Amino acid sequence: MLFQSEILLDEEILKLKKELNAIILAHYYQESEIQDLADFVGDSLELSRQAAKTDADVIVFAGVHFMAETAKILNPRKKVTIPDLNAGCSLSDSCPAPLFKKFREENPNLYAVTYINSSAAVKALSDIICTSSNAEKIINSVPLDRKILFSPDRNLGRYLMKKTGRDMVLWEGTCIVHEQFSEKKILQLKFNYPDALLIAHPECEESVLQYADFIGSTSKLLNFVREIDAKEFIVATEVGIIHQMRKYCPDKTFIPAPPDSSCACNECPYMKKNTLEKLYLCMVNQEPEITLPEDLIEKAYIPLKRMLDLS
Ligand code: 13P
Ligand code: SF4
């Protein structure tokens, strides 16, 4: 149920959007009120594509920092804002640029395929970027005689090694949301709902992925539940995606995969830093703004463009 103040906030945000000639891009893990207001809701690849082609003057990025940074790299002349500048990502944090640089210098023969969940500085040190949607295609595009360094998500990396048959050096990063789904509780749920399909994001641990009926990026998971003739799903990714699943498939049942403890850790604490109120304020004040040095933008653009050209 929407409260009067939320309706007013919605209206103000839409008014400001017009005045600023802004576009609101939102990731599927944003709270449902933000998803409902956005011009476009999507996964990391789709959001990058939208950012690359928009003719809006201001990009309001309702997602985490690396996503807004990507929008800035693709649009250096545009203003890019984010409701909360502290909306980070554990994967991105697990790969600090100085460490990554040192590792690359010590292993100059490795071809660096870097997940988009990384800082602009790490992207600038990489050969090509990928998202969970296009990772397999990107890995398959790397010449067979080049050994790959895959960073920073070891779970996605391990999954890709299995899918592509390529041997890769994996950076030891993980997502704090996807690493905590409980194998034991998922098996209990499968027992209680024998017809339910388990769908999982490839950032999950192997102990969970081994039981999955379908593995994919957020958009691929959404398309799967829309298209397949099944009625019940156990969803092993951040719970925010279930909002769109219920919108598209109101007659189907979606059960969030349970975390190991009784915490709400299947919610990404970084994504949830953005709220409707902060979105409103960021449009009124046109800040926090994402700013990056020109030379960093130029360097990070190269591997990002390589990815967009291939996908
Ligand atoms: P997607 O690109 O699949 O939306 O994943 C982004 C992400 O951060 C998953 O945790
Ligand atoms: Fe990062 Fe995990 Fe949050 Fe995605 S869900 S933004 S990978 S911390």
Short mmCIF file of C-alpha atoms and ligand atoms in Angstrom, two decimals:
data_model
loop_
_atom_site.label_atom_id
_atom_site.label_comp_id
_atom_site.label_asym_id
_atom_site.label_seq_id
_atom_site.Cartn_x
_atom_site.Cartn_y
_atom_site.Cartn_z
CA MET A 1 0.00 0.00 0.00
CA LEU A 2 1.30 3.46 -0.87
CA PHE A 3 1.09 6.19 1.75
CA GLN A 4 0.12 9.75 0.81
CA SER A 5 3.71 11.00 1.34
CA GLU A 6 5.08 8.29 -0.99
CA ILE A 7 2.60 9.29 -3.69
CA LEU A 8 3.73 12.92 -3.33
CA LEU A 9 7.37 11.85 -3.47
CA ASP A 10 6.65 9.85 -6.62
CA GLU A 11 5.01 12.86 -8.24
CA GLU A 12 7.86 15.18 -7.27
CA ILE A 13 10.45 12.75 -8.62
CA LEU A 14 8.62 12.49 -11.95
CA LYS A 15 8.31 16.30 -12.12
CA LEU A 16 12.04 16.73 -11.44
CA LYS A 17 12.85 14.11 -14.04
CA LYS A 18 11.14 16.20 -16.70
CA GLU A 19 12.70 19.47 -15.55
CA LEU A 20 16.22 18.00 -15.55
CA ASN A 21 15.76 15.94 -18.73
CA ALA A 22 16.93 13.01 -16.60
CA ILE A 23 16.66 9.25 -17.00
CA ILE A 24 16.28 6.99 -13.96
CA LEU A 25 18.03 3.64 -14.37
CA ALA A 26 17.42 1.00 -11.70
CA HIS A 27 18.82 -2.43 -10.98
CA TYR A 28 16.49 -5.32 -10.09
CA TYR A 29 17.83 -5.33 -6.52
CA GLN A 30 16.51 -1.85 -5.77
CA GLU A 31 13.51 -1.53 -3.48
CA SER A 32 10.25 -2.03 -5.36
CA GLU A 33 9.14 1.64 -5.11
CA ILE A 34 12.29 2.70 -6.95
CA GLN A 35 11.91 -0.02 -9.59
CA ASP A 36 8.33 1.15 -10.24
CA LEU A 37 9.45 4.74 -10.82
CA ALA A 38 12.43 3.99 -13.05
CA ASP A 39 12.51 4.54 -16.81
CA PHE A 40 14.39 1.31 -17.16
CA VAL A 41 15.00 -1.65 -14.82
CA GLY A 42 17.58 -4.22 -15.83
CA ASP A 43 20.70 -6.27 -15.17
CA SER A 44 24.23 -4.85 -15.33
CA LEU A 45 24.60 -5.41 -19.07
CA GLU A 46 21.23 -3.90 -19.99
CA LEU A 47 21.83 -0.92 -17.70
CA SER A 48 25.22 -0.30 -19.36
CA ARG A 49 23.58 -0.47 -22.77
CA GLN A 50 20.88 1.99 -21.71
CA ALA A 51 23.52 4.31 -20.26
CA ALA A 52 25.48 4.13 -23.51
CA LYS A 53 22.54 5.13 -25.69
CA THR A 54 20.60 7.65 -23.60
CA ASP A 55 20.17 11.24 -24.81
CA ALA A 56 19.12 12.47 -21.35
CA ASP A 57 21.27 15.21 -19.77
CA VAL A 58 21.33 13.61 -16.33
CA ILE A 59 21.59 9.90 -15.51
CA VAL A 60 20.17 9.10 -12.08
CA PHE A 61 21.57 5.68 -11.27
CA ALA A 62 19.60 3.70 -8.72
CA GLY A 63 22.08 0.91 -8.22
CA VAL A 64 25.50 0.47 -6.67
CA HIS A 65 28.60 2.59 -7.15
CA PHE A 66 30.37 0.48 -9.81
CA MET A 67 27.22 0.61 -11.97
CA ALA A 68 26.97 4.41 -11.76
CA GLU A 69 30.71 4.64 -12.46
CA THR A 70 30.21 2.52 -15.58
CA ALA A 71 27.49 4.94 -16.73
CA LYS A 72 29.94 7.82 -16.20
CA ILE A 73 32.72 6.08 -18.15
CA LEU A 74 30.29 5.65 -21.03
CA ASN A 75 29.04 9.26 -20.73
CA PRO A 76 31.92 11.45 -19.59
CA ARG A 77 30.11 14.66 -20.56
CA LYS A 78 26.88 13.84 -18.71
CA LYS A 79 26.00 14.31 -15.10
CA VAL A 80 25.64 10.95 -13.33
CA THR A 81 24.15 10.88 -9.84
CA ILE A 82 23.48 8.10 -7.35
CA PRO A 83 21.07 8.35 -4.38
CA ASP A 84 23.71 7.12 -1.89
CA LEU A 85 27.41 7.38 -2.65
CA ASN A 86 28.10 4.62 -0.09
CA ALA A 87 26.16 2.02 -2.06
CA GLY A 88 29.22 -0.15 -2.69
CA CYS A 89 29.70 -3.85 -3.47
CA SER A 90 31.64 -6.54 -1.59
CA LEU A 91 32.93 -8.00 -4.85
CA SER A 92 34.30 -4.69 -6.02
CA ASP A 93 35.85 -4.10 -2.57
CA SER A 94 37.56 -7.50 -2.66
CA CYS A 95 39.75 -6.36 -5.53
CA PRO A 96 41.62 -3.16 -4.61
CA ALA A 97 43.33 -1.55 -7.63
CA PRO A 98 46.88 -1.46 -6.12
CA LEU A 99 46.77 -5.23 -5.38
CA PHE A 100 45.32 -5.98 -8.79
CA LYS A 101 48.01 -3.85 -10.47
CA LYS A 102 50.77 -5.65 -8.56
CA PHE A 103 49.34 -9.05 -9.48
CA ARG A 104 49.14 -8.06 -13.14
CA GLU A 105 52.72 -6.84 -13.13
CA GLU A 106 53.88 -10.12 -11.60
CA ASN A 107 51.85 -12.14 -14.15
CA PRO A 108 52.16 -10.15 -17.39
CA ASN A 109 51.09 -13.02 -19.64
CA LEU A 110 47.59 -13.36 -18.20
CA TYR A 111 44.65 -11.95 -20.16
CA ALA A 112 42.45 -10.09 -17.64
CA VAL A 113 38.72 -10.69 -17.99
CA THR A 114 37.12 -8.58 -15.26
CA TYR A 115 33.57 -8.78 -13.99
CA ILE A 116 31.72 -5.46 -14.20
CA ASN A 117 31.41 -5.58 -10.37
CA SER A 118 34.75 -3.79 -10.03
CA SER A 119 36.03 -0.24 -9.63
CA ALA A 120 36.88 2.02 -12.58
CA ALA A 121 40.56 1.75 -11.55
CA VAL A 122 40.47 -2.07 -11.81
CA LYS A 123 38.60 -1.89 -15.12
CA ALA A 124 41.31 0.43 -16.45
CA LEU A 125 43.88 -2.31 -15.67
CA SER A 126 41.87 -5.03 -17.46
CA ASP A 127 41.77 -6.35 -21.02
CA ILE A 128 38.02 -6.84 -21.26
CA ILE A 129 34.96 -6.51 -19.01
CA CYS A 130 32.06 -8.96 -18.72
CA THR A 131 28.77 -9.21 -16.90
CA SER A 132 26.99 -12.36 -15.72
CA SER A 133 24.83 -12.12 -18.88
CA ASN A 134 27.65 -12.19 -21.42
CA ALA A 135 30.54 -13.78 -19.46
CA GLU A 136 30.50 -17.07 -21.36
CA LYS A 137 30.61 -15.30 -24.72
CA ILE A 138 33.41 -13.00 -23.56
CA ILE A 139 35.51 -15.91 -22.23
CA ASN A 140 34.99 -17.78 -25.51
CA SER A 141 36.25 -14.74 -27.42
CA VAL A 142 39.67 -14.91 -25.73
CA PRO A 143 42.27 -16.59 -27.97
CA LEU A 144 42.90 -20.19 -26.83
CA ASP A 145 46.62 -19.60 -26.41
CA ARG A 146 46.02 -16.89 -23.78
CA LYS A 147 45.66 -17.92 -20.13
CA ILE A 148 42.87 -15.98 -18.40
CA LEU A 149 42.85 -14.12 -15.10
CA PHE A 150 39.21 -13.86 -14.00
CA SER A 151 38.44 -11.26 -11.31
CA PRO A 152 37.01 -10.64 -8.81
CA ASP A 153 34.25 -13.28 -8.33
CA ARG A 154 35.68 -16.76 -7.75
CA ASN A 155 32.22 -18.39 -7.84
CA LEU A 156 31.32 -16.94 -11.22
CA GLY A 157 34.85 -17.79 -12.36
CA ARG A 158 34.54 -21.41 -11.26
CA TYR A 159 31.15 -21.69 -12.96
CA LEU A 160 32.62 -20.26 -16.19
CA MET A 161 35.55 -22.67 -16.09
CA LYS A 162 33.04 -25.51 -16.04
CA LYS A 163 30.90 -24.01 -18.82
CA THR A 164 33.72 -23.06 -21.19
CA GLY A 165 36.34 -25.68 -20.33
CA ARG A 166 38.93 -22.88 -20.01
CA ASP A 167 41.47 -23.06 -17.22
CA MET A 168 41.59 -19.70 -15.45
CA VAL A 169 43.39 -18.05 -12.57
CA LEU A 170 40.64 -16.86 -10.20
CA TRP A 171 40.70 -13.80 -7.94
CA GLU A 172 39.40 -14.80 -4.49
CA GLY A 173 36.44 -12.42 -4.22
CA THR A 174 32.86 -13.26 -3.27
CA CYS A 175 29.50 -11.54 -2.95
CA ILE A 176 28.32 -11.32 0.66
CA VAL A 177 24.73 -11.95 -0.45
CA HIS A 178 25.23 -14.89 -2.79
CA GLU A 179 27.79 -16.74 -0.66
CA GLN A 180 25.42 -17.17 2.29
CA PHE A 181 22.56 -19.20 0.81
CA SER A 182 22.17 -22.37 2.82
CA GLU A 183 22.53 -25.66 0.94
CA LYS A 184 20.77 -27.45 3.80
CA LYS A 185 17.77 -25.11 3.89
CA ILE A 186 17.46 -25.13 0.09
CA LEU A 187 17.34 -28.95 0.13
CA GLN A 188 14.63 -28.79 2.80
CA LEU A 189 12.64 -26.39 0.61
CA LYS A 190 13.07 -28.67 -2.41
CA PHE A 191 11.68 -31.49 -0.28
CA ASN A 192 8.71 -29.37 0.86
CA TYR A 193 8.02 -28.07 -2.68
CA PRO A 194 8.88 -31.04 -4.92
CA ASP A 195 7.63 -29.29 -8.08
CA ALA A 196 9.56 -26.07 -7.48
CA LEU A 197 12.51 -25.29 -9.76
CA LEU A 198 15.64 -23.91 -8.16
CA ILE A 199 16.96 -20.90 -10.09
CA ALA A 200 20.27 -19.32 -9.10
CA HIS A 201 22.63 -16.47 -9.92
CA PRO A 202 26.14 -17.69 -10.86
CA GLU A 203 27.61 -15.67 -7.97
CA CYS A 204 26.25 -18.43 -5.65
CA GLU A 205 28.57 -21.06 -4.17
CA GLU A 206 29.04 -24.37 -6.02
CA SER A 207 27.25 -26.14 -3.13
CA VAL A 208 24.05 -24.34 -4.20
CA LEU A 209 24.64 -24.18 -7.97
CA GLN A 210 24.95 -27.98 -8.13
CA TYR A 211 21.20 -28.31 -7.43
CA ALA A 212 20.05 -25.48 -9.72
CA ASP A 213 17.62 -26.19 -12.55
CA PHE A 214 18.63 -22.91 -14.18
CA ILE A 215 21.59 -20.55 -13.65
CA GLY A 216 21.74 -17.04 -15.06
CA SER A 217 22.02 -13.29 -14.60
CA THR A 218 19.08 -11.45 -13.03
CA SER A 219 17.51 -10.77 -16.46
CA LYS A 220 18.01 -14.35 -17.57
CA LEU A 221 16.36 -15.61 -14.36
CA LEU A 222 13.43 -13.27 -14.99
CA ASN A 223 13.04 -14.41 -18.62
CA PHE A 224 13.24 -18.04 -17.54
CA VAL A 225 10.35 -17.81 -15.05
CA ARG A 226 8.27 -15.89 -17.62
CA GLU A 227 8.80 -18.42 -20.37
CA ILE A 228 8.82 -21.81 -18.70
CA ASP A 229 5.65 -23.70 -18.00
CA ALA A 230 6.30 -24.23 -14.28
CA LYS A 231 4.46 -22.68 -11.33
CA GLU A 232 6.87 -22.67 -8.37
CA PHE A 233 10.41 -21.40 -8.06
CA ILE A 234 13.02 -21.21 -5.32
CA VAL A 235 14.99 -18.05 -6.10
CA ALA A 236 18.68 -18.03 -5.09
CA THR A 237 19.62 -14.42 -5.66
CA GLU A 238 18.90 -11.05 -4.02
CA VAL A 239 15.18 -10.87 -3.19
CA GLY A 240 14.60 -7.58 -5.06
CA ILE A 241 14.24 -9.47 -8.37
CA ILE A 242 11.10 -11.18 -7.04
CA HIS A 243 9.21 -7.89 -7.38
CA GLN A 244 9.49 -8.09 -11.20
CA MET A 245 8.85 -11.85 -11.20
CA ARG A 246 5.56 -11.35 -9.34
CA LYS A 247 4.61 -8.46 -11.64
CA TYR A 248 5.13 -10.52 -14.79
CA CYS A 249 3.82 -13.80 -13.37
CA PRO A 250 1.18 -13.06 -10.72
CA ASP A 251 -0.11 -16.64 -10.87
CA LYS A 252 3.29 -18.20 -10.04
CA THR A 253 4.90 -18.73 -6.63
CA PHE A 254 8.39 -17.42 -5.83
CA ILE A 255 10.15 -18.60 -2.69
CA PRO A 256 13.28 -16.65 -1.67
CA ALA A 257 16.17 -19.05 -1.00
CA PRO A 258 16.97 -18.86 2.71
CA PRO A 259 20.31 -17.67 4.08
CA ASP A 260 22.31 -19.69 6.60
CA SER A 261 21.22 -17.65 9.60
CA SER A 262 17.92 -15.93 10.31
CA CYS A 263 19.26 -12.56 9.14
CA ALA A 264 17.86 -10.65 6.15
CA CYS A 265 21.12 -11.31 4.30
CA ASN A 266 19.40 -12.23 1.05
CA GLU A 267 18.96 -8.45 0.76
CA CYS A 268 22.02 -6.61 -0.54
CA PRO A 269 22.81 -4.03 2.16
CA TYR A 270 24.56 -1.84 -0.42
CA MET A 271 21.70 -1.82 -2.93
CA LYS A 272 19.27 -1.11 -0.11
CA LYS A 273 21.17 2.04 0.91
CA ASN A 274 19.24 3.78 -1.86
CA THR A 275 15.74 4.80 -0.76
CA LEU A 276 12.93 6.73 -2.42
CA GLU A 277 13.69 9.71 -0.16
CA LYS A 278 17.38 9.69 -1.13
CA LEU A 279 16.40 9.37 -4.79
CA TYR A 280 14.23 12.47 -4.42
CA LEU A 281 17.00 14.42 -2.66
CA CYS A 282 19.58 13.42 -5.22
CA MET A 283 17.34 14.83 -7.93
CA VAL A 284 16.67 18.07 -6.04
CA ASN A 285 20.37 18.63 -5.24
CA GLN A 286 21.79 16.88 -8.32
CA GLU A 287 24.24 15.12 -6.03
CA PRO A 288 25.94 12.91 -4.93
CA GLU A 289 27.56 13.09 -8.34
CA ILE A 290 29.94 10.49 -9.78
CA THR A 291 33.16 12.15 -10.90
CA LEU A 292 36.24 10.45 -12.32
CA PRO A 293 39.58 11.76 -13.65
CA GLU A 294 39.59 12.09 -17.46
CA ASP A 295 42.57 9.77 -17.95
CA LEU A 296 40.93 7.06 -15.83
CA ILE A 297 37.74 7.34 -17.89
CA GLU A 298 39.75 6.98 -21.10
CA LYS A 299 41.57 3.85 -19.85
CA ALA A 300 38.49 2.19 -18.35
CA TYR A 301 36.47 2.88 -21.50
CA ILE A 302 38.68 0.62 -23.66
CA PRO A 303 37.85 -2.78 -22.03
CA LEU A 304 34.25 -1.72 -21.47
CA LYS A 305 33.80 -0.83 -25.15
CA ARG A 306 35.38 -4.17 -26.11
CA MET A 307 32.66 -5.87 -24.10
CA LEU A 308 29.81 -3.81 -25.56
CA ASP A 309 31.09 -4.46 -29.11
CA LEU A 310 31.05 -8.20 -28.45
CA SER A 311 27.66 -8.46 -26.73
P1 13P B 1 23.32 -8.97 -12.81
O1 13P B 1 24.17 -8.35 -13.86
O2 13P B 1 22.98 -10.39 -13.07
O3 13P B 1 22.08 -8.13 -12.60
O4 13P B 1 24.14 -9.00 -11.46
C1 13P B 1 24.54 -7.86 -10.78
C2 13P B 1 24.89 -8.16 -9.40
O5 13P B 1 25.45 -7.33 -8.69
C3 13P B 1 24.58 -9.47 -8.86
O6 13P B 1 24.86 -9.51 -7.52
FE1 SF4 B 2 27.70 -6.59 -4.96
FE2 SF4 B 2 26.59 -8.83 -4.08
FE3 SF4 B 2 25.33 -6.53 -3.72
FE4 SF4 B 2 25.53 -7.62 -6.19
S1 SF4 B 2 24.42 -8.43 -4.44
S2 SF4 B 2 25.88 -5.48 -5.62
S3 SF4 B 2 27.57 -8.55 -6.08
S4 SF4 B 2 27.30 -7.14 -2.83
#
